[in-house]
Each structure stands twice: as structure tokens, then as C-alpha cells.
Rosetta silent file (secondary structure, phi, psi, omega in degrees, C-alpha in Angstrom):
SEQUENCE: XXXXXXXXXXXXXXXXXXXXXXXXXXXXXXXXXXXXXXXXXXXXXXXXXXXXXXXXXXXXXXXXXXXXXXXXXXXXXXXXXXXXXXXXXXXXXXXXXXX
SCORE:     score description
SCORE:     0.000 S_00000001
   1 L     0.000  -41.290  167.565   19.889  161.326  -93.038 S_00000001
   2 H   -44.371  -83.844 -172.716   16.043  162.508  -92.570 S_00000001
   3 H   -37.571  -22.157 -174.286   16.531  162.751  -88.802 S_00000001
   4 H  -101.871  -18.456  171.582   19.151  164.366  -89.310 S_00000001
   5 H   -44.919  -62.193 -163.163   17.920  167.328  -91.989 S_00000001
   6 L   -78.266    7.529  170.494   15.226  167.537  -89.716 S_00000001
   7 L  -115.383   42.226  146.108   16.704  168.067  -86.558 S_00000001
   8 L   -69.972  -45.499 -170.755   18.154  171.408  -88.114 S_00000001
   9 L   -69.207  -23.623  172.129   14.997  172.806  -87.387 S_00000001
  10 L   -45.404  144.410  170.880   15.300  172.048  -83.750 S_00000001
  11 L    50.286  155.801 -153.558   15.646  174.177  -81.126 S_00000001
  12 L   -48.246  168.406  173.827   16.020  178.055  -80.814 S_00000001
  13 H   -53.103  -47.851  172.621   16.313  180.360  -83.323 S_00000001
  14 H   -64.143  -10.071  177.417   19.592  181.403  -82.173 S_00000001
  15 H  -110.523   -8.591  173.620   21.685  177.823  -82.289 S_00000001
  16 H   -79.442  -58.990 -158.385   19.305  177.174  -86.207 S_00000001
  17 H   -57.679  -31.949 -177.059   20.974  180.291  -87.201 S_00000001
  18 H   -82.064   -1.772  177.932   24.265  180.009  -86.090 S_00000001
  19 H  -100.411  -34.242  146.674   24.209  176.426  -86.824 S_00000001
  20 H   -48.413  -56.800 -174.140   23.016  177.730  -90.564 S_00000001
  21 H   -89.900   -7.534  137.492   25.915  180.197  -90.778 S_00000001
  22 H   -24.979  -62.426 -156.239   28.530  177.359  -89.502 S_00000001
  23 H   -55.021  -37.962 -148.459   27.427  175.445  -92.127 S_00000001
  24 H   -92.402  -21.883  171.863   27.374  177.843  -94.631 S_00000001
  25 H   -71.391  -59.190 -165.681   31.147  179.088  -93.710 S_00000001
  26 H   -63.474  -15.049 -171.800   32.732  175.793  -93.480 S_00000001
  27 H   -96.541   -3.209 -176.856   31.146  175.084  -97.335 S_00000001
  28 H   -93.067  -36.982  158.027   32.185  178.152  -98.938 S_00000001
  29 H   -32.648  -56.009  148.440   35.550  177.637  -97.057 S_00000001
  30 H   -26.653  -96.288 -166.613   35.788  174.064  -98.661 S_00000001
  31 H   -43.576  -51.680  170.176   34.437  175.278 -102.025 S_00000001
  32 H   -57.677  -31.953  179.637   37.135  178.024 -102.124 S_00000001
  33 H   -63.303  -57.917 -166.740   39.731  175.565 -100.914 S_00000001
  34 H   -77.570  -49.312  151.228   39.182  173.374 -103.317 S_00000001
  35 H   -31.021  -66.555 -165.165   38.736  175.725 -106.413 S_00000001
  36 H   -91.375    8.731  172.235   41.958  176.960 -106.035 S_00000001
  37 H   -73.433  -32.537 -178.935   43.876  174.160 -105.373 S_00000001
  38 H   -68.181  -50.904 -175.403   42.487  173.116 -109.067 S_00000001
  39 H   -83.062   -3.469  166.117   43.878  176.360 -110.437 S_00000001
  40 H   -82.107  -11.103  179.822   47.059  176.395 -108.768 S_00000001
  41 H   -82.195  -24.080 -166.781   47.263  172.807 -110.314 S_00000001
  42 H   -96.941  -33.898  178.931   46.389  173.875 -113.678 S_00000001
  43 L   -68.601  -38.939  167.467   48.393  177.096 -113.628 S_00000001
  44 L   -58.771  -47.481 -176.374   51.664  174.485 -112.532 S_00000001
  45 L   -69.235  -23.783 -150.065   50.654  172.406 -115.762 S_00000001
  46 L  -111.995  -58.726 -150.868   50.073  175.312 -118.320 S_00000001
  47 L   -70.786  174.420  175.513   53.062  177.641 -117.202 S_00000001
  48 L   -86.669  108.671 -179.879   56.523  177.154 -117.841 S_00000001
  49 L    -6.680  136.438  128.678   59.055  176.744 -114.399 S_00000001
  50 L   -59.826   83.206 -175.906   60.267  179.441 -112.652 S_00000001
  51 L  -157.767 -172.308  171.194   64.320  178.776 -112.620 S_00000001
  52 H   -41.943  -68.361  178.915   67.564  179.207 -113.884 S_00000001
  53 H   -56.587  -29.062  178.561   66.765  178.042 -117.382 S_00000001
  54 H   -58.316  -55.784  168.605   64.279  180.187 -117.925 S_00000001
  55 H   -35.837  -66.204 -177.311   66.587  183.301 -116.887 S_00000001
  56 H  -102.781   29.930  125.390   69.284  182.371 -119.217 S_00000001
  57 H     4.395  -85.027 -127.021   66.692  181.620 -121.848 S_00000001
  58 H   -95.131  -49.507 -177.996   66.052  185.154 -121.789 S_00000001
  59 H   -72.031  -44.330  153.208   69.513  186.335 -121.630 S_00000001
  60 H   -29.143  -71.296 -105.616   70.603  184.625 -124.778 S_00000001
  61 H   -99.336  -64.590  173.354   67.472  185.906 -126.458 S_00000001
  62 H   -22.823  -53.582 -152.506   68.639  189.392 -124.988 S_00000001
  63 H   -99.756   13.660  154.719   72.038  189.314 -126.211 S_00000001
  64 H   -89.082  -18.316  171.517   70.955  188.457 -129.666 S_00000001
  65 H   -51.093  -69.767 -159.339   68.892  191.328 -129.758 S_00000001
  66 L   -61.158  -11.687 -145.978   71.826  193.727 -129.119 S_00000001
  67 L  -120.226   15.962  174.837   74.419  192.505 -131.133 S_00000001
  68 L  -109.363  -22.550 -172.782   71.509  192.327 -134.491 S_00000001
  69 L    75.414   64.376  136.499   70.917  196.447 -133.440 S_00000001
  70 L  -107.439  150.476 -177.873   67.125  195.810 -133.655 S_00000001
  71 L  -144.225  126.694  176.610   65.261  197.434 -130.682 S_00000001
  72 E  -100.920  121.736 -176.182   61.565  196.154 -129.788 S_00000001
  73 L  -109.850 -156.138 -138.283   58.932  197.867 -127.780 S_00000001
  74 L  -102.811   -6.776 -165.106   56.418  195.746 -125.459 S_00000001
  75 L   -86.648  -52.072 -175.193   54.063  196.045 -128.769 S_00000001
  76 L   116.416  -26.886 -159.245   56.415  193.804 -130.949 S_00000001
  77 L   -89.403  173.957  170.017   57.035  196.887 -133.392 S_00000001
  78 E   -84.562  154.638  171.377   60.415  198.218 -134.034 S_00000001
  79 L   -80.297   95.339 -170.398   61.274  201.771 -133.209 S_00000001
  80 L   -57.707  136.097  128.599   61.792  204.569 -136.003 S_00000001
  81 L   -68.814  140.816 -167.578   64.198  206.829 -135.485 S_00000001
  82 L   -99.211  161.314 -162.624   62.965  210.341 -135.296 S_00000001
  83 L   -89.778  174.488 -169.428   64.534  212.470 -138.137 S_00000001
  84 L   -80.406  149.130 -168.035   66.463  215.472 -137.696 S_00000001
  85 L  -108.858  164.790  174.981   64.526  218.890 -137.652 S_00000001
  86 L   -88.044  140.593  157.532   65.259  222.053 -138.831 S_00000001
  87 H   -46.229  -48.305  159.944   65.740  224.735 -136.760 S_00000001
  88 H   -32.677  -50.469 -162.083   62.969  227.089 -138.217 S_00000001
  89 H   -87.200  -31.599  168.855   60.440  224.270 -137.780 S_00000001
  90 H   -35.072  -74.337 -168.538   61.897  223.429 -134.085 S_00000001
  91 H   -60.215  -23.278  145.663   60.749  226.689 -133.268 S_00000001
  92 H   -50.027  -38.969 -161.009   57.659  226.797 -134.613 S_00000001
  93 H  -103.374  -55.109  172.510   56.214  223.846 -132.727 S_00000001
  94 L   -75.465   31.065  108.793   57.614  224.894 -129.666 S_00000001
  95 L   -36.284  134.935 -174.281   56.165  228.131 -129.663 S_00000001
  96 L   -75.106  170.831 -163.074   52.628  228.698 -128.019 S_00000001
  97 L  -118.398  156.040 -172.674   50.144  229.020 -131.178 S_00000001
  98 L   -90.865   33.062 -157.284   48.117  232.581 -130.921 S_00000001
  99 L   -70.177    0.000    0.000   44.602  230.455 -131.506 S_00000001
């Protein structure tokens, strides 16, 4: 393993470096490879399938929504209706203000 560290050093500058930035490609190459193989493994483990049950899950879940008349925004809160205005005050607020 000595002999062989040290016969990095060998020879021109131009075959150390390029023998340095081999090296240094194929290990980040590796090191990426192998990273994500762990988090595509972990991400398979943690998430739920992608399939058919999942869809009609969702549509159930959907079509309990509609038929309770509750409406949800991406927040979780429910939506207020807004109440009816008067005309008078309609017109105020859309009207430019003379500030």
C-alpha cells in the first residue's frame, strides 16, 4: 500500500494531476452514488406508496367533505363567507380616496 501511495508522486506533473483529478471524480461519483441510494431507500421506507389506494383514499376523504358543506383552504382553516354590503359603502371603497 506504501509503494503504492508513493508512486502517486511519480512521474510528470501532467499524468500526477490528472491521475489526482481521476481519483478525485470517481470518489465524489461513488460518494454521491451512494448517498442517494440511502435516501431514495429511506424516502421508500418513510413515504406512503404511490397507487390506487392512495387515490381512492383521497376520494372518499373528498366526497365526505362535500356532502358535510365544510370547505378547507391549504391552511386547514375554514372559509367565512363574506357578508353582504351595502350599496353606499360598496361605493365608497371602490372609489379612489382624494389623500
Amino acid at each position: 500500500m506504501a509503494r503504492w501511495i508513493g508512486s502517486l508522486n511519480e512521474g510528470s506533473l501532467l499524468r500526477r494531476t490528472l491521475l489526482h483529478v481521476g481519483t478525485f471524480v470517481l470518489g465524489s461519483l461513488t460518494f454521491v452514488g451512494v448517498i442517494s441510494l440511502v435516501l431514495v431507500s429511506i424516502a421508500k421506507a418513510v413515504l406512503p406508496p404511490h397507487g390506487d389506494g392512495a387515490a381512492g383514499g383521497s376520494a372518499e376523504e373528498a366526497g365526505g367533505e362535500a356532502t358535510t358543506g365544510t370547505s378547507k383552504t391549504a391552511l386547514g382553516k375554514t372559509s367565512r363567507s363574506k357578508r353582504p354590503r351595502l350599496p353606499a359603502q360598496a361605493g365608497r371603497e371602490s372609489a379612489p380616496s382624494a389623500d
